[in-house]
Amino acid sequence: MFELFEKYKANTEKLVKYGFSKEESSYVLSRQILSGEFRMDISVQQSQLDFHLYDLETGDEYRQVHMESMTGDFVGMVREACLEILLDIRRHCFDEVGFLYEQSQRLVTYVADTYKGSLEYLWAKHSRKSSTQAAVFRHDGSKKWYGAFMTTDWSKFDSKREGKIEVLNVKSNDVAKLTQQKGIYPAFHMNKKYWLSLPLDDTLTDQELFSLLDTSFQLTKKK
């Protein structure tokens, strides 16, 4: 259910208006569902939403709602009730940002300002609002790629991490050296001898990111 909020940013004013209370660094809210059989305790911290569900008759946490392996009519009904609350919160308290990371938006702005370019989505089903993104930055004349933008899973780069990540693939003539640096990986889904993957989570500064993109632009220019 948490993927519902992947490309949304919490609006604190809207959270308070909706009924959330500020507690230290989080905003919290409780809601009863299914005629008072359950209570959802919802928290939002830095746009990350989490919730716990409790059976009000027993006082126990109802963990089955989070377990995909748990099926059945009753569990399904509980999930639907939770989903209804979460979608209402997203509609009233979160702003759509289009990208998982702010650095992704800054990258797009940089390309537009510097190269008059924009993301070109390669398949009709892929768009800026879809859960899986695959797009490229192309040279105007040759149509060669100088950057490939995609959404994938962190586990492709770091087995200890999980969740969605946006990355930029760029061409480089110094792959072996650069992949020794933090925040730079062998290219995902492209030739690892010539291309790098750069997660757009601000591990690299904008200056470092844009410099690598500029190099890729030069290396892919028509000669």
mmCIF file of C-alpha atoms in Angstrom:
data_model
loop_
_atom_site.group_PDB
_atom_site.id
_atom_site.type_symbol
_atom_site.label_atom_id
_atom_site.label_comp_id
_atom_site.label_asym_id
_atom_site.label_seq_id
_atom_site.Cartn_x
_atom_site.Cartn_y
_atom_site.Cartn_z
ATOM 1 C CA MET A 1 0.000 0.000 0.000
ATOM 2 C CA PHE A 2 2.888 2.342 0.674
ATOM 3 C CA GLU A 3 3.729 2.591 -3.031
ATOM 4 C CA LEU A 4 0.635 4.788 -3.275
ATOM 5 C CA PHE A 5 2.770 7.634 -1.906
ATOM 6 C CA GLU A 6 5.961 7.065 -3.913
ATOM 7 C CA LYS A 7 5.579 10.168 -6.052
ATOM 8 C CA TYR A 8 3.742 12.365 -3.605
ATOM 9 C CA LYS A 9 5.002 14.852 -1.040
ATOM 10 C CA ALA A 10 3.238 15.580 2.228
ATOM 11 C CA ASN A 11 1.830 19.067 2.646
ATOM 12 C CA THR A 12 2.046 19.887 6.357
ATOM 13 C CA GLU A 13 -0.661 22.554 6.225
ATOM 14 C CA LYS A 14 -3.029 20.087 4.600
ATOM 15 C CA LEU A 15 -2.122 17.398 7.133
ATOM 16 C CA VAL A 16 -3.080 19.669 10.017
ATOM 17 C CA LYS A 17 -6.282 20.772 8.280
ATOM 18 C CA TYR A 18 -7.198 17.122 7.723
ATOM 19 C CA GLY A 19 -6.820 16.359 11.433
ATOM 20 C CA PHE A 20 -3.227 15.224 11.915
ATOM 21 C CA SER A 21 -1.467 16.315 15.102
ATOM 22 C CA LYS A 22 2.211 17.257 15.270
ATOM 23 C CA GLU A 23 4.221 15.027 17.613
ATOM 24 C CA GLU A 24 7.945 15.765 17.574
ATOM 25 C CA SER A 25 9.043 15.167 13.958
ATOM 26 C CA SER A 26 5.905 13.289 12.886
ATOM 27 C CA TYR A 27 2.269 14.001 12.111
ATOM 28 C CA VAL A 28 -0.120 11.424 13.572
ATOM 29 C CA LEU A 29 -3.769 10.532 13.137
ATOM 30 C CA SER A 30 -6.095 7.759 14.348
ATOM 31 C CA ARG A 31 -9.142 6.545 12.477
ATOM 32 C CA GLN A 32 -11.615 3.777 13.263
ATOM 33 C CA ILE A 33 -12.727 1.519 10.408
ATOM 34 C CA LEU A 34 -15.273 -1.218 9.820
ATOM 35 C CA SER A 35 -17.831 0.156 12.264
ATOM 36 C CA GLY A 36 -15.271 0.549 15.007
ATOM 37 C CA GLU A 37 -13.824 -2.961 14.870
ATOM 38 C CA PHE A 38 -10.332 -1.635 14.069
ATOM 39 C CA ARG A 39 -8.246 1.476 14.661
ATOM 40 C CA MET A 40 -5.661 2.763 12.213
ATOM 41 C CA ASP A 41 -2.787 4.712 13.754
ATOM 42 C CA ILE A 42 -1.214 6.657 10.904
ATOM 43 C CA SER A 43 2.046 8.602 10.984
ATOM 44 C CA VAL A 44 3.732 10.800 8.397
ATOM 45 C CA GLN A 45 7.381 11.772 8.704
ATOM 46 C CA GLN A 46 9.219 13.573 5.895
ATOM 47 C CA SER A 47 6.549 12.450 3.399
ATOM 48 C CA GLN A 48 6.936 8.810 4.481
ATOM 49 C CA LEU A 49 3.601 7.365 5.595
ATOM 50 C CA ASP A 50 3.272 4.376 7.914
ATOM 51 C CA PHE A 51 0.350 2.864 9.761
ATOM 52 C CA HIS A 52 -0.482 0.203 12.329
ATOM 53 C CA LEU A 53 -3.844 -1.469 12.632
ATOM 54 C CA TYR A 54 -5.325 -2.666 15.942
ATOM 55 C CA ASP A 55 -8.232 -4.969 16.733
ATOM 56 C CA LEU A 56 -10.213 -2.928 19.262
ATOM 57 C CA GLU A 57 -11.835 -6.011 20.808
ATOM 58 C CA THR A 58 -8.533 -7.697 21.696
ATOM 59 C CA GLY A 59 -6.173 -4.712 21.631
ATOM 60 C CA ASP A 60 -3.754 -6.711 19.465
ATOM 61 C CA GLU A 61 -2.102 -5.389 16.343
ATOM 62 C CA TYR A 62 -3.677 -6.844 13.214
ATOM 63 C CA ARG A 63 -0.556 -7.557 11.159
ATOM 64 C CA GLN A 64 -2.317 -9.615 8.497
ATOM 65 C CA VAL A 65 -3.207 -6.478 6.597
ATOM 66 C CA HIS A 66 0.483 -6.035 5.711
ATOM 67 C CA MET A 67 1.094 -9.680 4.779
ATOM 68 C CA GLU A 68 0.638 -10.309 1.067
ATOM 69 C CA SER A 69 0.550 -14.056 1.704
ATOM 70 C CA MET A 70 -2.567 -13.653 3.843
ATOM 71 C CA THR A 71 -5.702 -14.036 1.752
ATOM 72 C CA GLY A 72 -9.398 -14.465 2.352
ATOM 73 C CA ASP A 73 -12.583 -12.450 2.259
ATOM 74 C CA PHE A 74 -12.163 -10.872 5.692
ATOM 75 C CA VAL A 75 -8.529 -9.850 5.224
ATOM 76 C CA GLY A 76 -9.465 -8.459 1.817
ATOM 77 C CA MET A 77 -12.272 -6.418 3.353
ATOM 78 C CA VAL A 78 -9.908 -4.996 5.979
ATOM 79 C CA ARG A 79 -7.347 -4.075 3.323
ATOM 80 C CA GLU A 80 -10.004 -2.330 1.242
ATOM 81 C CA ALA A 81 -11.079 -0.276 4.261
ATOM 82 C CA CYS A 82 -7.463 0.727 4.940
ATOM 83 C CA LEU A 83 -6.907 1.550 1.287
ATOM 84 C CA GLU A 84 -9.934 3.826 1.261
ATOM 85 C CA ILE A 85 -8.483 5.821 4.179
ATOM 86 C CA LEU A 86 -5.010 6.005 2.607
ATOM 87 C CA LEU A 87 -6.335 7.206 -0.744
ATOM 88 C CA ASP A 88 -8.393 9.880 0.989
ATOM 89 C CA ILE A 89 -5.301 11.063 2.881
ATOM 90 C CA ARG A 90 -3.275 11.146 -0.324
ATOM 91 C CA ARG A 91 -5.976 13.136 -2.089
ATOM 92 C CA HIS A 92 -6.325 15.723 0.664
ATOM 93 C CA CYS A 93 -2.859 15.903 2.253
ATOM 94 C CA PHE A 94 -0.234 15.096 -0.382
ATOM 95 C CA ASP A 95 0.926 16.950 -3.488
ATOM 96 C CA GLU A 96 1.941 15.033 -6.582
ATOM 97 C CA VAL A 97 5.574 15.719 -7.478
ATOM 98 C CA GLY A 98 5.973 13.381 -10.447
ATOM 99 C CA PHE A 99 9.380 12.097 -9.355
ATOM 100 C CA LEU A 100 10.570 10.112 -6.365
ATOM 101 C CA TYR A 101 13.448 12.501 -5.731
ATOM 102 C CA GLU A 102 13.851 16.254 -5.940
ATOM 103 C CA GLN A 103 17.215 15.755 -7.653
ATOM 104 C CA SER A 104 15.372 14.105 -10.555
ATOM 105 C CA GLN A 105 13.382 17.296 -11.079
ATOM 106 C CA ARG A 106 16.529 19.422 -10.862
ATOM 107 C CA LEU A 107 18.149 17.151 -13.466
ATOM 108 C CA VAL A 108 15.254 17.633 -15.879
ATOM 109 C CA THR A 109 15.410 21.400 -15.345
ATOM 110 C CA TYR A 110 19.176 21.416 -15.991
ATOM 111 C CA VAL A 111 18.790 19.499 -19.270
ATOM 112 C CA ALA A 112 16.043 21.845 -20.416
ATOM 113 C CA ASP A 113 18.103 24.939 -19.607
ATOM 114 C CA THR A 114 21.458 23.641 -20.872
ATOM 115 C CA TYR A 115 20.604 21.448 -23.844
ATOM 116 C CA LYS A 116 16.987 22.412 -24.578
ATOM 117 C CA GLY A 117 16.204 18.753 -24.060
ATOM 118 C CA SER A 118 13.510 16.798 -22.283
ATOM 119 C CA LEU A 119 12.741 13.235 -21.298
ATOM 120 C CA GLU A 120 11.493 11.088 -24.145
ATOM 121 C CA TYR A 121 9.510 8.095 -22.982
ATOM 122 C CA LEU A 122 10.279 5.135 -25.206
ATOM 123 C CA TRP A 123 7.076 3.173 -24.754
ATOM 124 C CA ALA A 124 3.521 4.421 -24.622
ATOM 125 C CA LYS A 125 2.840 2.778 -21.271
ATOM 126 C CA HIS A 126 5.721 4.676 -19.671
ATOM 127 C CA SER A 127 5.054 8.216 -18.581
ATOM 128 C CA ARG A 128 6.217 10.560 -15.861
ATOM 129 C CA LYS A 129 3.333 9.427 -13.638
ATOM 130 C CA SER A 130 3.705 5.678 -14.138
ATOM 131 C CA SER A 131 5.183 3.418 -11.479
ATOM 132 C CA THR A 132 7.882 2.204 -13.866
ATOM 133 C CA GLN A 133 9.720 4.823 -15.880
ATOM 134 C CA ALA A 134 12.030 4.408 -18.847
ATOM 135 C CA ALA A 135 13.027 7.498 -20.749
ATOM 136 C CA VAL A 136 16.033 9.010 -22.500
ATOM 137 C CA PHE A 137 17.698 12.320 -23.244
ATOM 138 C CA ARG A 138 18.624 12.469 -26.966
ATOM 139 C CA HIS A 139 20.758 14.679 -29.174
ATOM 140 C CA ASP A 140 18.576 16.715 -31.512
ATOM 141 C CA GLY A 141 20.370 15.746 -34.705
ATOM 142 C CA SER A 142 21.704 12.226 -34.340
ATOM 143 C CA LYS A 143 19.033 11.099 -31.859
ATOM 144 C CA LYS A 144 21.739 9.292 -29.911
ATOM 145 C CA TRP A 145 21.159 8.936 -26.205
ATOM 146 C CA TYR A 146 23.329 10.915 -23.819
ATOM 147 C CA GLY A 147 21.319 9.927 -20.759
ATOM 148 C CA ALA A 148 18.864 7.202 -19.815
ATOM 149 C CA PHE A 149 16.439 7.799 -16.956
ATOM 150 C CA MET A 150 14.696 4.888 -15.271
ATOM 151 C CA THR A 151 12.992 3.734 -12.132
ATOM 152 C CA THR A 152 14.186 0.463 -10.663
ATOM 153 C CA ASP A 153 14.791 -1.152 -7.272
ATOM 154 C CA TRP A 154 17.620 -0.288 -4.905
ATOM 155 C CA SER A 155 18.507 -3.986 -4.678
ATOM 156 C CA LYS A 156 19.953 -3.751 -8.202
ATOM 157 C CA PHE A 157 22.776 -1.677 -6.706
ATOM 158 C CA ASP A 158 22.854 -2.501 -3.005
ATOM 159 C CA SER A 159 21.611 -5.837 -1.648
ATOM 160 C CA LYS A 160 21.071 -4.252 1.771
ATOM 161 C CA ARG A 161 18.584 -1.687 0.478
ATOM 162 C CA GLU A 162 15.142 -1.994 -1.023
ATOM 163 C CA GLY A 163 12.478 0.240 -2.482
ATOM 164 C CA LYS A 164 12.153 2.253 -5.667
ATOM 165 C CA ILE A 165 15.035 4.380 -6.914
ATOM 166 C CA GLU A 166 15.390 6.722 -9.881
ATOM 167 C CA VAL A 167 18.698 6.551 -11.709
ATOM 168 C CA LEU A 168 20.422 8.280 -14.595
ATOM 169 C CA ASN A 169 22.663 6.235 -16.881
ATOM 170 C CA VAL A 170 25.472 8.193 -18.541
ATOM 171 C CA LYS A 171 28.336 7.279 -20.847
ATOM 172 C CA SER A 172 31.889 7.580 -19.523
ATOM 173 C CA ASN A 173 35.448 6.846 -20.609
ATOM 174 C CA ASP A 174 36.535 6.329 -16.997
ATOM 175 C CA VAL A 175 34.068 3.724 -15.710
ATOM 176 C CA ALA A 176 36.504 1.603 -13.695
ATOM 177 C CA LYS A 177 37.746 4.567 -11.672
ATOM 178 C CA LEU A 178 34.414 6.291 -11.182
ATOM 179 C CA THR A 179 32.600 3.194 -9.922
ATOM 180 C CA GLN A 180 34.939 3.216 -6.925
ATOM 181 C CA GLN A 181 33.230 6.388 -5.746
ATOM 182 C CA LYS A 182 30.189 6.477 -3.490
ATOM 183 C CA GLY A 183 26.954 6.984 -5.384
ATOM 184 C CA ILE A 184 28.257 5.692 -8.735
ATOM 185 C CA TYR A 185 27.543 2.170 -9.987
ATOM 186 C CA PRO A 186 28.092 0.021 -13.082
ATOM 187 C CA ALA A 187 25.254 0.695 -15.487
ATOM 188 C CA PHE A 188 21.965 -1.095 -14.962
ATOM 189 C CA HIS A 189 20.499 -2.485 -18.217
ATOM 190 C CA MET A 190 23.298 -1.014 -20.342
ATOM 191 C CA ASN A 191 26.888 -1.852 -21.318
ATOM 192 C CA LYS A 192 28.804 -1.729 -18.027
ATOM 193 C CA LYS A 193 32.072 -1.119 -19.875
ATOM 194 C CA TYR A 194 30.996 2.297 -21.128
ATOM 195 C CA TRP A 195 28.031 3.407 -19.011
ATOM 196 C CA LEU A 196 27.401 4.327 -15.367
ATOM 197 C CA SER A 197 24.281 4.380 -13.191
ATOM 198 C CA LEU A 198 23.805 7.388 -10.922
ATOM 199 C CA PRO A 199 21.016 7.121 -8.302
ATOM 200 C CA LEU A 200 19.294 10.482 -8.022
ATOM 201 C CA ASP A 201 19.009 10.489 -4.222
ATOM 202 C CA ASP A 202 21.443 13.392 -3.634
ATOM 203 C CA THR A 203 24.376 11.121 -2.760
ATOM 204 C CA LEU A 204 26.083 12.909 -5.635
ATOM 205 C CA THR A 205 25.862 16.679 -5.584
ATOM 206 C CA ASP A 206 24.110 18.385 -8.468
ATOM 207 C CA GLN A 207 27.483 19.667 -9.655
ATOM 208 C CA GLU A 208 28.914 16.136 -9.766
ATOM 209 C CA LEU A 209 25.800 14.750 -11.447
ATOM 210 C CA PHE A 210 25.637 17.461 -14.102
ATOM 211 C CA SER A 211 29.368 17.183 -14.816
ATOM 212 C CA LEU A 212 28.999 13.459 -15.540
ATOM 213 C CA LEU A 213 26.022 14.197 -17.771
ATOM 214 C CA ASP A 214 27.994 16.876 -19.619
ATOM 215 C CA THR A 215 30.764 14.341 -20.270
ATOM 216 C CA SER A 216 28.214 11.880 -21.593
ATOM 217 C CA PHE A 217 26.786 14.567 -23.859
ATOM 218 C CA GLN A 218 30.222 15.200 -25.353
ATOM 219 C CA LEU A 219 31.068 11.502 -25.746
ATOM 220 C CA THR A 220 27.837 10.784 -27.595
ATOM 221 C CA LYS A 221 27.938 13.765 -29.952
ATOM 222 C CA LYS A 222 28.038 13.012 -33.653
ATOM 223 C CA LYS A 223 31.648 13.242 -34.841
#
